Amino acid sequence: MSGEPKREQWASRIGLVLAMAGNAVGLGNFLRFPAQAVKNGGGAFLIPYMVAFLVLGLPLMWIEWTMGRYGGQFGHHSTPGIFDSMGKRRFWKYFGIFGLWSNLIIAAFYLYIESWCMAYAGYSLMNGFKETSPEKYFDWLTGHTPNSILAISPVGMIFFAACIIINIAILSRGLARGIEIVSKIGMPVLILFATLLAIRGLMITPESDPHAVESALVGLNYVWEPKFDSLTNPSVWLAAAGQIFFTLSIGMGTMHCYSSYLRKDDDVTLNGATGAWTNEFCEVILGGSILIPIAVAYLGLAEVQQKVASGSGFGLGFNVFPTLFNHWGALAPAAGFLWFGLLFFAAITSSLAMGQPIMAFLQQEFRLSRAKSALAFAGMLLPMAIPVAIFNSQSFFDEFDFWGGTYCLVLMAVGEAVLFSWVFGVEKGWAEMMRGADLKVPRFFFWVMKYVTPTLLIVILLASTFKPSCGWDKYVQSLGTSSPEKFEWASDSMVGKLLHRDVELKPDATPEELTFDKNLKIARTADRLMMLASFAGFGALVWIAWKRRSAEERTITT
């Protein structure tokens, strides 16, 4: 078409791989994975985790790389166009809206967490946590107060605004001069920071540190020692599959976008596998060697299990870790800076990937310049991001996390797996994937992509939609007994979220708690309406873009 913007390219292969790895390596590698390992019995988690990596993670990585490169040959750099080029019906380009919408929703809250990492890194370097508790600092930074629907902090807003400006500025520089340069710097720095912390942390023993209650190796052994009895627990398998799914940033449309800038015969198999392996190294080797071993050394295994069970890896990483570093004496400020610095680099390499698909869509379909598309992305982001920063985290923050950052990613992955294997055709898809391949993928994965991966994704989607509060394993086991478990919606299921099952007050709730509950439900109604409106907005943009394409094609034909 006339007037099309100049096609961007990656400057180097290493830049592409690091950008893809940076897209996948995020906060979850260092916070969510250790928490999942603790919640699911440590070594009991690793066997299902590695199996899920082979039958879910790698196949989906190759599927997304292949789809992206294929769509890029038709001038598409975002999922609506990429899916449209592979599908046989108009439906697929509208299904591809998830690859734009999810990135906007995730960026709205992810950039807020990124700003916490920046603030915590600076405060750690000033040795601020020697006198201030992390919980108190977090409340000050976020403006959180109990039973208040508003959570406004001027300082927190400044850090949040700074992160948004930094991301927009980098994105405006383009693929090679912006995202690729940051990835080439950020990923090595992240790995260096994590390696230094892991080495120092694993040296902790009660003999060398009077504050330690046991050796850090106890925590490391807990994560790594296999426990084969986990193979019969369906909850562990679902948790492992879910972790693999989320750690690789599957179902977001970011990998489709990045790989769409490849040339027709550029490799996708070795590049895709290298990105996946880099992510696994950062998650399992580095992520598994920092948070849990250091926490166990100072708190003991039982207390760490209790803290994770009642909270999350985020709580342990932000509200407990800064205090533990105080035991390192003069090294405490540097250790805190390294920890939150690596989290910041993990976050920014991922957040940049969230903006690129939306900008690529605006550039390609509406002929906006790079700078104008960056500003347009900022204009879309701010109305979603501001409520995240000024309302209690149980409203916009948690809702965006669940719907945009969890549930809809699985939904999109189901769609893309079906599109690749059953609509486009796995035979045609396999041939496309293997063209120019530097890594000859075993034929075993052909059948995995056709049957195992789509089936497993559908199981994960259904299990997360219709989940009982007691868990699927206990519910199924109880069906053959005289007292079967009553089916009640789990608070973290899709249906449970719709019904606000995660906002259930005790019978003796105070008036303040009742008022907060009422306000929270109002806020959640507002944020769901905003999400629906933004999805409809993207739908309108896709409709307009394809109308323009049709008109231009008719003009060229005549």
Coordinates of C-alpha atoms in Angstrom, one line a residue:
M1 CA 0.0 0.0 0.0
S2 CA 1.2 3.5 -0.7
G3 CA 2.5 5.6 2.2
E4 CA 3.5 2.5 4.3
P5 CA 6.1 3.3 7.0
K6 CA 9.5 1.9 6.5
R7 CA 9.8 -1.6 7.8
E8 CA 11.9 -1.8 11.0
Q9 CA 14.4 -4.5 11.6
W10 CA 16.4 -5.9 14.5
A11 CA 20.0 -4.7 14.3
S12 CA 21.5 -8.1 15.4
R13 CA 20.5 -11.6 16.3
I14 CA 21.8 -11.3 19.8
G15 CA 19.7 -8.1 20.2
L16 CA 16.6 -10.1 19.1
V17 CA 17.3 -13.0 21.5
L18 CA 18.0 -10.6 24.4
A19 CA 14.8 -8.6 23.6
M20 CA 12.8 -11.8 23.5
A21 CA 14.4 -13.0 26.7
G22 CA 13.8 -9.6 28.3
N23 CA 10.1 -9.8 27.3
A24 CA 9.8 -13.2 29.1
V25 CA 12.1 -12.5 32.1
G26 CA 10.1 -10.4 34.4
L27 CA 9.2 -10.0 38.1
G28 CA 7.6 -13.4 38.1
N29 CA 10.9 -15.1 37.6
F30 CA 12.3 -13.9 40.9
L31 CA 9.1 -13.5 42.9
R32 CA 6.3 -15.8 41.6
F33 CA 8.4 -18.9 40.8
P34 CA 10.0 -19.2 44.3
A35 CA 6.5 -18.7 45.8
Q36 CA 5.0 -21.4 43.6
A37 CA 7.8 -23.7 44.5
V38 CA 7.2 -23.2 48.2
K39 CA 3.4 -23.5 47.9
N40 CA 3.8 -26.8 46.0
G41 CA 6.3 -28.6 48.1
G42 CA 9.6 -27.4 46.8
G43 CA 11.2 -30.2 44.8
A44 CA 7.7 -31.6 44.3
F45 CA 7.2 -28.7 41.9
L46 CA 10.2 -29.2 39.6
I47 CA 9.2 -32.4 37.8
P48 CA 5.8 -31.2 36.7
Y49 CA 7.4 -27.9 35.9
M50 CA 10.0 -29.3 33.5
V51 CA 7.4 -31.6 31.9
A52 CA 5.1 -28.5 31.4
F53 CA 8.1 -26.7 29.9
L54 CA 8.5 -29.4 27.2
V55 CA 4.9 -29.9 26.3
L56 CA 3.5 -26.4 26.8
G57 CA 6.3 -23.8 27.0
L58 CA 8.6 -24.7 24.1
P59 CA 5.7 -25.6 21.7
L60 CA 3.9 -22.3 22.4
M61 CA 7.2 -20.3 22.0
W62 CA 7.7 -21.9 18.6
I63 CA 4.1 -21.4 17.6
E64 CA 4.2 -17.7 18.5
W65 CA 7.6 -17.1 16.8
T66 CA 6.3 -18.8 13.6
M67 CA 3.0 -17.0 13.5
G68 CA 4.7 -13.7 14.0
R69 CA 7.3 -14.3 11.2
Y70 CA 4.6 -15.5 8.9
G71 CA 2.3 -12.5 9.5
G72 CA 5.2 -10.1 9.1
Q73 CA 5.6 -11.2 5.5
F74 CA 2.2 -9.6 4.8
G75 CA 3.1 -6.4 6.6
H76 CA 1.4 -7.2 9.9
H77 CA 3.2 -6.6 13.2
S78 CA 0.4 -7.1 15.7
T79 CA -2.0 -10.0 16.4
P80 CA -5.1 -8.8 14.6
G81 CA -3.3 -8.8 11.3
I82 CA -1.2 -11.8 12.0
F83 CA -4.2 -13.9 13.0
D84 CA -6.1 -12.6 10.0
S85 CA -3.3 -13.7 7.6
M86 CA -3.5 -17.3 9.1
G87 CA -7.3 -17.6 9.7
K88 CA -10.0 -18.3 7.1
R89 CA -12.7 -16.1 8.7
R90 CA -13.1 -12.5 9.8
F91 CA -13.4 -13.6 13.4
W92 CA -9.7 -14.2 13.8
K93 CA -8.6 -10.6 13.5
Y94 CA -11.0 -9.6 16.2
F95 CA -9.8 -12.4 18.4
G96 CA -6.4 -11.0 17.9
I97 CA -7.5 -7.8 19.7
F98 CA -6.5 -9.7 22.9
G99 CA -2.9 -9.2 21.7
L100 CA -3.4 -5.4 21.9
W101 CA -5.8 -5.1 24.8
S102 CA -4.0 -7.4 27.3
N103 CA -0.8 -5.4 26.8
L104 CA -2.5 -2.2 27.6
I105 CA -4.2 -3.6 30.7
I106 CA -1.0 -5.3 32.0
A107 CA 1.1 -2.2 31.4
A108 CA -1.3 -0.1 33.5
F109 CA -0.5 -2.0 36.7
Y110 CA 2.9 -3.5 35.7
L111 CA 4.5 -0.1 35.3
Y112 CA 3.2 0.7 38.8
I113 CA 5.2 -2.2 40.2
E114 CA 8.1 -1.2 38.1
S115 CA 8.0 2.2 39.9
W116 CA 8.1 0.5 43.3
C117 CA 11.3 -1.3 42.2
M118 CA 12.9 2.0 41.2
A119 CA 11.9 3.6 44.5
Y120 CA 13.0 0.7 46.6
A121 CA 16.3 0.5 44.8
G122 CA 17.0 4.2 45.6
Y123 CA 15.9 3.9 49.2
S124 CA 18.0 0.8 49.7
L125 CA 21.1 2.5 48.4
M126 CA 20.5 5.3 51.0
N127 CA 20.3 2.5 53.6
G128 CA 16.8 3.7 54.4
F129 CA 15.6 0.2 55.5
K130 CA 18.0 0.3 58.5
E131 CA 15.5 2.6 60.3
T132 CA 12.3 2.2 58.3
S133 CA 10.3 -1.0 58.1
P134 CA 9.5 -2.2 54.5
E135 CA 5.8 -2.3 55.3
K136 CA 5.8 1.3 56.5
Y137 CA 7.7 2.4 53.4
F138 CA 5.4 0.5 51.1
D139 CA 2.3 2.1 52.7
W140 CA 4.0 5.6 52.3
L141 CA 4.9 4.9 48.7
T142 CA 1.5 3.6 47.7
G143 CA -0.7 5.7 50.0
H144 CA -2.3 2.5 51.3
T145 CA -4.4 2.8 54.5
P146 CA -6.7 0.1 55.9
N147 CA -10.4 0.1 54.7
S148 CA -9.8 3.1 52.4
I149 CA -10.8 2.8 48.8
L150 CA -8.4 5.6 47.9
A151 CA -4.6 5.1 48.0
I152 CA -2.9 8.3 46.9
S153 CA 0.8 9.0 47.4
P154 CA 2.3 12.1 45.7
V155 CA 5.8 10.5 45.9
G156 CA 4.5 7.3 44.5
M157 CA 2.8 9.1 41.6
I158 CA 6.1 10.9 40.8
F159 CA 7.9 7.5 40.5
F160 CA 5.0 6.1 38.5
A161 CA 5.1 9.0 36.1
A162 CA 8.9 8.7 35.8
C163 CA 8.6 5.1 34.8
I164 CA 5.9 5.8 32.2
I165 CA 8.0 8.7 30.7
I166 CA 11.1 6.4 30.6
N167 CA 9.2 3.7 28.8
I168 CA 7.6 6.0 26.3
A169 CA 10.9 7.7 25.6
I170 CA 12.6 4.4 24.9
L171 CA 9.8 3.1 22.7
S172 CA 9.8 6.3 20.6
R173 CA 13.4 5.6 19.6
G174 CA 12.4 2.5 17.7
L175 CA 13.1 -1.2 17.7
A176 CA 16.9 -1.2 17.1
R177 CA 17.8 2.1 18.8
G178 CA 15.4 1.7 21.7
I179 CA 14.2 -1.7 22.8
E180 CA 17.2 -3.6 21.5
I181 CA 19.8 -1.3 23.2
V182 CA 18.0 -1.5 26.5
S183 CA 17.8 -5.3 26.2
K184 CA 21.5 -5.5 25.5
I185 CA 22.3 -3.5 28.6
G186 CA 19.5 -4.6 30.9
M187 CA 19.7 -8.4 30.5
P188 CA 23.4 -8.7 31.2
V189 CA 23.1 -6.3 34.2
L190 CA 20.1 -8.3 35.5
I191 CA 22.1 -11.5 35.3
L192 CA 25.1 -10.0 36.9
F193 CA 23.1 -8.5 39.8
A194 CA 21.3 -11.8 40.4
T195 CA 24.6 -13.9 40.2
L196 CA 26.2 -11.6 42.8
L197 CA 23.2 -12.0 45.2
A198 CA 23.0 -15.7 44.7
I199 CA 26.7 -16.3 45.4
R200 CA 26.7 -14.1 48.5
G201 CA 23.4 -15.5 49.7
L202 CA 24.4 -19.2 49.4
M203 CA 27.4 -18.5 51.6
I204 CA 25.1 -17.8 54.6
T205 CA 25.5 -20.3 57.5
P206 CA 24.9 -20.1 61.2
E207 CA 28.7 -20.5 61.7
S208 CA 29.5 -17.5 59.5
D209 CA 26.5 -15.3 60.4
P210 CA 25.2 -15.1 63.9
H211 CA 21.8 -13.9 62.6
A212 CA 21.2 -17.1 60.5
V213 CA 19.1 -19.9 61.9
E214 CA 20.2 -22.4 59.3
S215 CA 22.3 -22.7 56.2
A216 CA 21.0 -21.1 52.9
L217 CA 21.7 -24.5 51.3
V218 CA 18.7 -25.8 53.3
G219 CA 16.4 -23.5 51.2
L220 CA 18.2 -24.4 48.0
N221 CA 17.9 -28.1 48.7
Y222 CA 14.2 -27.6 49.4
V223 CA 13.7 -26.1 46.0
W224 CA 15.8 -28.7 44.1
E225 CA 15.3 -32.0 45.9
P226 CA 12.8 -34.0 43.8
K227 CA 9.7 -35.5 45.5
F228 CA 8.0 -38.0 43.3
D229 CA 4.8 -38.2 45.3
S230 CA 3.8 -34.9 43.7
L231 CA 3.2 -36.7 40.4
T232 CA -0.2 -37.8 41.6
N233 CA -1.3 -34.4 42.7
P234 CA -3.3 -32.6 40.0
S235 CA -3.0 -29.2 41.7
V236 CA 0.8 -29.3 41.5
W237 CA 0.6 -30.1 37.8
L238 CA -1.8 -27.2 37.2
A239 CA 0.4 -24.8 39.2
A240 CA 3.4 -25.9 37.2
A241 CA 1.7 -25.5 33.9
G242 CA 0.4 -22.1 34.9
Q243 CA 3.9 -21.0 36.0
I244 CA 5.4 -22.1 32.7
F245 CA 2.7 -20.3 30.8
F246 CA 3.1 -17.0 32.6
T247 CA 6.8 -17.0 32.9
L248 CA 7.3 -17.1 29.1
S249 CA 4.9 -14.2 28.5
I250 CA 2.7 -16.5 26.3
G251 CA -0.6 -15.2 25.0
M252 CA 0.2 -11.5 25.1
G253 CA 1.0 -10.9 21.5
T254 CA 4.5 -9.5 22.3
M255 CA 6.4 -12.5 20.8
H256 CA 4.2 -12.3 17.7
C257 CA 5.1 -8.7 17.3
Y258 CA 8.9 -9.1 17.9
S259 CA 9.2 -12.0 15.5
S260 CA 7.2 -10.3 12.8
Y261 CA 10.2 -8.1 12.0
L262 CA 12.2 -11.2 10.9
R263 CA 12.9 -11.9 7.3
K264 CA 11.2 -14.7 5.5
D265 CA 14.0 -17.3 6.0
D266 CA 15.3 -16.1 9.4
D267 CA 15.5 -18.8 12.0
V268 CA 12.7 -19.1 14.6
T269 CA 13.5 -22.5 16.2
L270 CA 16.9 -21.9 17.7
N271 CA 16.1 -18.2 18.4
G272 CA 12.9 -19.3 20.2
A273 CA 14.5 -22.0 22.1
T274 CA 17.4 -19.8 23.2
G275 CA 15.0 -17.2 24.5
A276 CA 13.1 -19.9 26.4
W277 CA 16.3 -21.4 27.8
T278 CA 17.5 -17.9 28.9
N279 CA 14.3 -17.3 30.7
E280 CA 14.5 -20.7 32.4
F281 CA 18.1 -20.0 33.5
C282 CA 17.0 -16.7 35.1
E283 CA 14.0 -18.3 36.7
V284 CA 15.1 -21.7 37.9
I285 CA 18.9 -21.2 38.4
L286 CA 19.0 -17.6 39.5
G287 CA 15.5 -17.0 40.8
G288 CA 15.5 -20.3 42.7
S289 CA 18.9 -19.4 44.4
I290 CA 18.0 -16.0 45.9
L291 CA 14.7 -15.4 47.5
I292 CA 14.0 -18.8 49.2
P293 CA 17.6 -19.7 50.3
I294 CA 18.3 -16.3 51.8
A295 CA 14.8 -16.1 53.5
V296 CA 15.2 -19.7 54.8
A297 CA 18.7 -18.9 56.2
Y298 CA 17.4 -16.0 58.4
L299 CA 13.7 -17.1 59.0
G300 CA 13.7 -20.8 58.9
L301 CA 11.9 -23.0 56.4
A302 CA 8.6 -23.2 58.4
E303 CA 8.3 -19.5 58.7
V304 CA 9.0 -18.9 55.0
Q305 CA 6.3 -21.5 54.1
Q306 CA 3.9 -19.7 56.4
K307 CA 4.6 -16.3 54.9
V308 CA 4.2 -17.5 51.4
A309 CA 1.0 -19.4 52.2
S310 CA -0.6 -16.3 53.7
G311 CA 0.8 -13.8 51.2
S312 CA 2.9 -14.1 48.0
G313 CA 6.4 -13.8 46.6
F314 CA 5.7 -10.1 46.2
G315 CA 5.2 -9.7 50.0
L316 CA 8.3 -11.7 50.7
G317 CA 10.4 -9.8 48.2
F318 CA 9.2 -6.3 49.0
N319 CA 8.3 -6.4 52.7
V320 CA 10.7 -9.0 54.2
F321 CA 13.8 -9.0 52.0
P322 CA 15.0 -5.4 52.8
T323 CA 15.1 -6.3 56.5
L324 CA 17.1 -9.5 55.9
F325 CA 19.8 -7.5 54.0
N326 CA 20.4 -5.5 57.2
H327 CA 22.2 -8.6 58.5
W328 CA 24.9 -8.0 55.8
G329 CA 26.2 -5.0 57.6
A330 CA 28.1 -2.5 55.3
L331 CA 26.9 -4.5 52.3
A332 CA 23.2 -4.0 53.1
P333 CA 22.7 -0.9 50.9
A334 CA 24.4 -2.5 47.9
A335 CA 22.5 -5.8 48.4
G336 CA 19.2 -4.0 48.5
F337 CA 20.1 -2.0 45.5
L338 CA 21.2 -5.1 43.6
W339 CA 17.9 -6.9 44.5
F340 CA 15.5 -4.1 43.5
G341 CA 17.8 -3.1 40.6
L342 CA 17.5 -6.5 39.0
L343 CA 13.7 -6.5 39.6
F344 CA 13.6 -3.1 37.8
F345 CA 15.6 -4.3 34.8
A346 CA 13.4 -7.4 34.7
A347 CA 10.3 -5.2 34.7
I348 CA 11.4 -2.6 32.2
T349 CA 12.5 -5.1 29.5
S350 CA 9.0 -6.7 29.9
S351 CA 7.1 -3.4 30.0
L352 CA 8.8 -2.2 26.8
A353 CA 7.5 -5.3 25.0
M354 CA 4.0 -4.4 26.1
G355 CA 4.0 -1.1 24.3
Q356 CA 5.5 -2.3 21.0
P357 CA 2.5 -4.3 19.6
I358 CA 0.1 -1.4 20.2
M359 CA 2.6 1.1 18.6
A360 CA 3.2 -1.3 15.7
F361 CA -0.5 -1.5 15.1
L362 CA -0.9 2.3 15.0
Q363 CA 2.2 2.7 12.8
Q364 CA 1.2 0.1 10.3
E365 CA -2.6 0.6 10.1
F366 CA -2.9 4.4 10.7
R367 CA 0.5 5.6 9.3
L368 CA 1.5 7.3 12.5
S369 CA 5.2 8.1 13.0
R370 CA 7.1 6.3 15.7
A371 CA 7.0 9.4 17.9
K372 CA 3.2 9.9 17.4
S373 CA 2.5 6.3 18.0
A374 CA 4.4 6.4 21.3
L375 CA 2.3 9.4 22.4
A376 CA -0.9 7.7 21.3
F377 CA 0.1 4.7 23.4
A378 CA 0.7 7.0 26.3
G379 CA -2.7 8.6 25.7
M380 CA -4.3 5.1 25.9
L381 CA -2.3 4.1 28.9
L382 CA -2.9 7.0 31.3
P383 CA -6.7 6.6 31.7
M384 CA -6.1 3.0 32.7
A385 CA -2.9 3.6 34.8
I386 CA -4.1 6.6 36.9
P387 CA -6.9 4.6 38.7
V388 CA -4.4 1.9 39.5
A389 CA -2.3 4.5 41.3
I390 CA -5.1 6.2 43.2
F391 CA -7.4 3.4 44.3
N392 CA -6.8 0.5 46.7
S393 CA -4.9 -2.4 45.1
Q394 CA -7.9 -4.7 45.6
S395 CA -9.8 -2.8 42.9
F396 CA -8.2 -1.7 39.6
F397 CA -4.8 -3.3 40.3
D398 CA -6.0 -6.8 41.2
E399 CA -8.7 -6.8 38.6
F400 CA -6.3 -5.7 35.8
D401 CA -3.9 -8.4 37.0
F402 CA -6.5 -11.2 36.9
W403 CA -8.4 -10.3 33.7
G404 CA -5.7 -8.8 31.6
G405 CA -2.6 -10.5 33.1
T406 CA -3.9 -14.0 33.9
Y407 CA -7.2 -15.2 32.6
C408 CA -7.3 -13.6 29.1
L409 CA -3.7 -14.7 28.4
V410 CA -4.8 -18.3 28.7
L411 CA -7.9 -17.6 26.6
M412 CA -5.7 -16.1 23.8
A413 CA -3.2 -19.0 24.0
V414 CA -6.1 -21.5 23.5
G415 CA -7.2 -19.5 20.4
E416 CA -3.7 -19.3 18.9
A417 CA -2.9 -23.0 19.5
V418 CA -6.2 -23.9 17.7
L419 CA -5.5 -21.4 15.0
F420 CA -2.0 -22.7 14.3
S421 CA -2.7 -26.4 14.5
W422 CA -6.3 -26.8 13.3
V423 CA -7.2 -23.8 11.2
F424 CA -3.9 -22.9 9.5
G425 CA -3.0 -26.6 9.8
V426 CA -0.2 -28.1 11.8
E427 CA 1.4 -29.6 8.6
K428 CA 1.6 -26.2 7.0
G429 CA 2.6 -24.6 10.3
W430 CA 5.4 -27.1 10.9
A431 CA 6.8 -26.5 7.4
E432 CA 6.7 -22.7 8.0
M433 CA 8.5 -23.2 11.3
M434 CA 11.2 -25.4 9.9
R435 CA 12.0 -23.0 7.0
G436 CA 15.4 -21.5 7.7
A437 CA 15.7 -23.4 11.0
D438 CA 19.1 -23.6 12.6
L439 CA 17.7 -26.1 15.1
K440 CA 16.0 -29.2 13.7
V441 CA 13.1 -29.7 16.1
P442 CA 12.3 -33.4 16.8
R443 CA 9.2 -34.7 15.1
F444 CA 7.8 -35.5 18.5
F445 CA 6.8 -31.8 18.9
F446 CA 4.6 -32.0 15.8
W447 CA 2.2 -34.2 17.6
V448 CA 2.6 -32.2 20.8
M449 CA 1.6 -29.1 19.0
K450 CA -1.4 -30.8 17.3
Y451 CA -2.9 -32.6 20.3
V452 CA -1.1 -32.1 23.7
T453 CA -0.6 -28.3 23.8
P454 CA -4.2 -27.3 22.8
T455 CA -5.7 -30.0 25.1
L456 CA -3.5 -28.9 28.1
L457 CA -4.4 -25.2 27.5
I458 CA -8.2 -26.0 27.3
V459 CA -7.8 -28.0 30.6
I460 CA -6.0 -25.0 32.3
L461 CA -8.7 -22.6 31.0
L462 CA -11.6 -24.8 32.2
A463 CA -9.9 -25.5 35.5
S464 CA -9.4 -21.8 36.2
T465 CA -12.9 -20.9 35.1
F466 CA -14.9 -23.5 37.2
K467 CA -12.6 -24.0 40.1
P468 CA -14.0 -25.2 43.5
S469 CA -12.9 -23.5 46.7
C470 CA -11.4 -26.7 48.1
G471 CA -9.3 -27.3 45.0
W472 CA -9.8 -29.8 42.2
D473 CA -7.8 -32.6 43.8
K474 CA -9.8 -32.6 47.0
Y475 CA -13.1 -32.1 45.3
V476 CA -12.5 -35.0 42.9
Q477 CA -11.3 -37.3 45.6
S478 CA -14.3 -36.6 47.8
L479 CA -16.8 -37.5 45.1
G480 CA -16.6 -41.2 45.8
T481 CA -17.0 -40.8 49.6
S482 CA -20.0 -40.6 51.8
S483 CA -19.5 -36.9 52.4
P484 CA -18.5 -35.2 49.1
E485 CA -17.2 -31.7 49.2
K486 CA -19.8 -29.0 48.5
F487 CA -19.0 -27.2 45.3
E488 CA -18.4 -23.5 46.0
W489 CA -16.7 -21.1 43.7
A490 CA -13.0 -20.5 44.4
S491 CA -12.1 -16.8 45.0
D492 CA -9.4 -17.0 42.3
S493 CA -11.6 -18.7 39.6
M494 CA -13.1 -16.7 36.8
V495 CA -16.7 -17.3 38.0
G496 CA -15.6 -16.6 41.6
K497 CA -14.1 -13.3 40.5
L498 CA -17.3 -12.3 38.7
L499 CA -19.2 -13.0 41.9
H500 CA -16.7 -11.2 44.1
R501 CA -16.0 -14.3 46.1
D502 CA -12.6 -12.8 47.0
V503 CA -14.4 -10.0 48.9
E504 CA -16.2 -11.9 51.6
L505 CA -16.5 -10.3 55.0
K506 CA -16.7 -11.9 58.4
P507 CA -20.0 -11.9 60.2
D508 CA -18.5 -9.5 62.8
A509 CA -17.3 -7.0 60.2
T510 CA -17.0 -3.4 61.4
P511 CA -19.0 -0.5 59.8
E512 CA -15.7 0.7 58.2
E513 CA -15.2 -2.8 56.7
L514 CA -18.8 -2.9 55.3
T515 CA -18.3 0.6 53.8
F516 CA -15.0 -0.5 52.2
D517 CA -16.7 -3.6 50.8
K518 CA -19.4 -1.6 49.2
N519 CA -17.0 0.9 47.7
L520 CA -14.7 -1.9 46.5
K521 CA -17.6 -3.5 44.5
I522 CA -18.4 -0.1 43.0
A523 CA -14.8 0.4 42.0
R524 CA -14.7 -3.1 40.5
T525 CA -17.7 -2.4 38.4
A526 CA -16.1 0.8 37.1
D527 CA -12.8 -1.0 36.3
R528 CA -14.6 -3.8 34.4
L529 CA -16.6 -1.2 32.4
M530 CA -13.3 0.5 31.6
M531 CA -11.8 -2.8 30.4
L532 CA -14.8 -3.6 28.2
A533 CA -14.7 0.0 26.8
S534 CA -11.0 -0.3 26.0
F535 CA -11.6 -3.7 24.3
A536 CA -14.5 -2.2 22.3
G537 CA -12.2 0.7 21.4
F538 CA -9.6 -1.6 19.9
G539 CA -12.3 -3.5 18.1
A540 CA -13.4 -0.2 16.5
L541 CA -9.8 0.6 15.5
V542 CA -9.4 -2.8 13.9
W543 CA -12.7 -2.4 12.0
I544 CA -11.6 1.0 10.7
A545 CA -8.2 -0.2 9.8
W546 CA -9.6 -3.1 7.7
K547 CA -12.1 -0.8 6.0
R548 CA -9.2 1.4 5.0
R549 CA -7.2 -1.6 3.7
S550 CA -10.2 -2.8 1.6
A551 CA -10.7 0.7 0.2
E552 CA -7.0 1.0 -0.7
E553 CA -6.9 -2.4 -2.3
R554 CA -9.9 -1.5 -4.4
T555 CA -8.2 1.7 -5.5
I556 CA -5.0 -0.1 -6.5
T557 CA -7.1 -2.7 -8.4
T558 CA -9.0 -0.1 -10.4

